[in-house]
Amino acid sequence: MARKFLYVIAFCIVLVIAGAIALSLFSAELTRMAMVPTTEFVEQEPFEESVYQDPALWYSRPGIGVNDPARWQPAYANDRGLLPTPAEPPAEPFAVFFVHPTSYLNRANWNAPLDNGGDPEAERIARIYLRGMASPFNAASEIWAPRYRQATMGAFLTDAEEGRMAIDAAYGDVREAFRYFLSSIEPGTPIVLAGHSQGALHLKRLLAEEVRGEPVAERLVAAYIVGWPVSLQHDLPAMGFPACAAPGQAGCVISWSSFAEPADPVMVLTAYGSTPALDGTAPGKTPMLCTNPLTGSYGGTAPASANLGTLVPEDSMEKGDLRPGLVPARCDERGLLLIGPPPEMGSYVLPGNNYHVYDLPLFWANTKADVIRRVEAWQAQAN
């Protein structure tokens, strides 16, 4: 009996090892099998111009009140426990348009449904993302964050035409929401564009197609295109705005993608290098934009002591507190943001020490201060 038991244990160990090897060798293929829809693509009817008048199509907008996830405030943690977040100095009135990252993981559809309340899990995750990623912008007088028929996660893991069509359909919703946002805020109000991952991808295109060369371009404080590569050579010229070179600069673009060390970004760099940028050219090995969120400048290095507060979430990611001095930041020659040894942030670190989900929470307090500083710089220029 004991020998049989040992045989069973040995067999289980072999299975685990074999599974680990398979996952290591074929993780990309297995992920695609699990995430890419096999259903037929359903054409998304474009929204009418008036559709975003419906408050139900916004996670955040004026009038929502205490249920607005972007208005959530964390507390600071120190040796005395949790302390309220210090009040920031008042900034000039400004409005934020924030586009949330992918929260729809279902392979039943290429685009997330919005009717009948949408997909419950996608809606729950989107609100959590907004609490952690849109809240650094809550010094704004107005924050607008639309619901949109986002492309499912699997759309980004395939070369199939359906994936591109799903992403295009999602962008159409974001564009319509942005147009309504502009029509709703006071004329002349300075604006901040911010988004993460899929949201950042849509904002890249929005800058090129809806902002560049338009009157609203003069009102752009900054565009925070975080967690999605921005090619210095093939994206920025098409977007029509320079990279932010200094913390007191307005009318510019900010971007970073976070990796702990040792970093293994091969999957990200391969996708970046082979995917056409805004000018239609694949960037190859040309560098991506890396703004150091601890200095507000292009490139460079800053110690952990410069970090005003990392939002460290509970594992559910529904709550968290700010911890100063947790991680440093260094832009490398490829345009990746390196944050030193892996910090304990939770269960959602991606392979290769990719801290994609935590791009904004890692630098929550510095991002909030950066926005205020750039709004004040814009106002000084306007006067």
C-alpha angles and dihedrals in degrees: 000000000000091000091050089050091052090050090053091049091048091049091051091050090052090050092050092048092047090048092050091050091048091049091049094048100037105025093123092050093045091049091052091050090052099043112028113091117240092194123103115271112255114212111240114226109230114252118251117249092253098049096098090059083084108095088209089072092064130075089189131022137123113298100031093104124183093000092062105112094202090061093061115123125204125210130237118252121213139142090292094056126249121350127187116263107266115253112259120227110265114269127204113274111277138159129230127208107198126186115198124223127251112303098157109092099162118120092203091090137022090223129036114253118237100185120099091020095308127249106336096216093046090050092050093049093046091056091050090051090051092052091055102032108030096040094077085068096053095110082083120108088226132022120189120188117171132210108231139175092263121195112256118251092255091061088074093050099060140063090214116125089238090067093056091046091052091051091048091051091051091050090053090060093047091050092051091048091050092052090052090047091055092048091051103050124075114276111260095024111144112241137209121203115205136168144144133227108326088011090054091049091056092047091054090059092040091057091051097045107028108025109030111093093003126113090252089065089077089059097053110117094181142321115230102203097177129174095014123087118255113195113220090210104034106028110032097058090051091048090055098223131095127240113266104260098178138023093246094054124110132193095043145111129258125193140159141161117205128224130169119219134297084040124196104189097159095121093049094045092047092052091044094049096049102040116089113250125217091285091054094251124118106239095222109184096338111129124263126225114274117185113188102230092202093060103023089229135115111269125332137107133278130182125239089255088071091060107102094193141338116209102231108194131209110247091263086056089220093109137024146150137231120256117188122218096019104129138016125216132224128172112216128207092268093056097255120137110231118201103187124243115004110279119214102255103144143273101311103080108132125226115286093037088287109168092189096138090053099046094118101028090056089064101025100138095040091051091052091050091045093055093051092048093051093047089054090048091051091050092050090052092047091054 
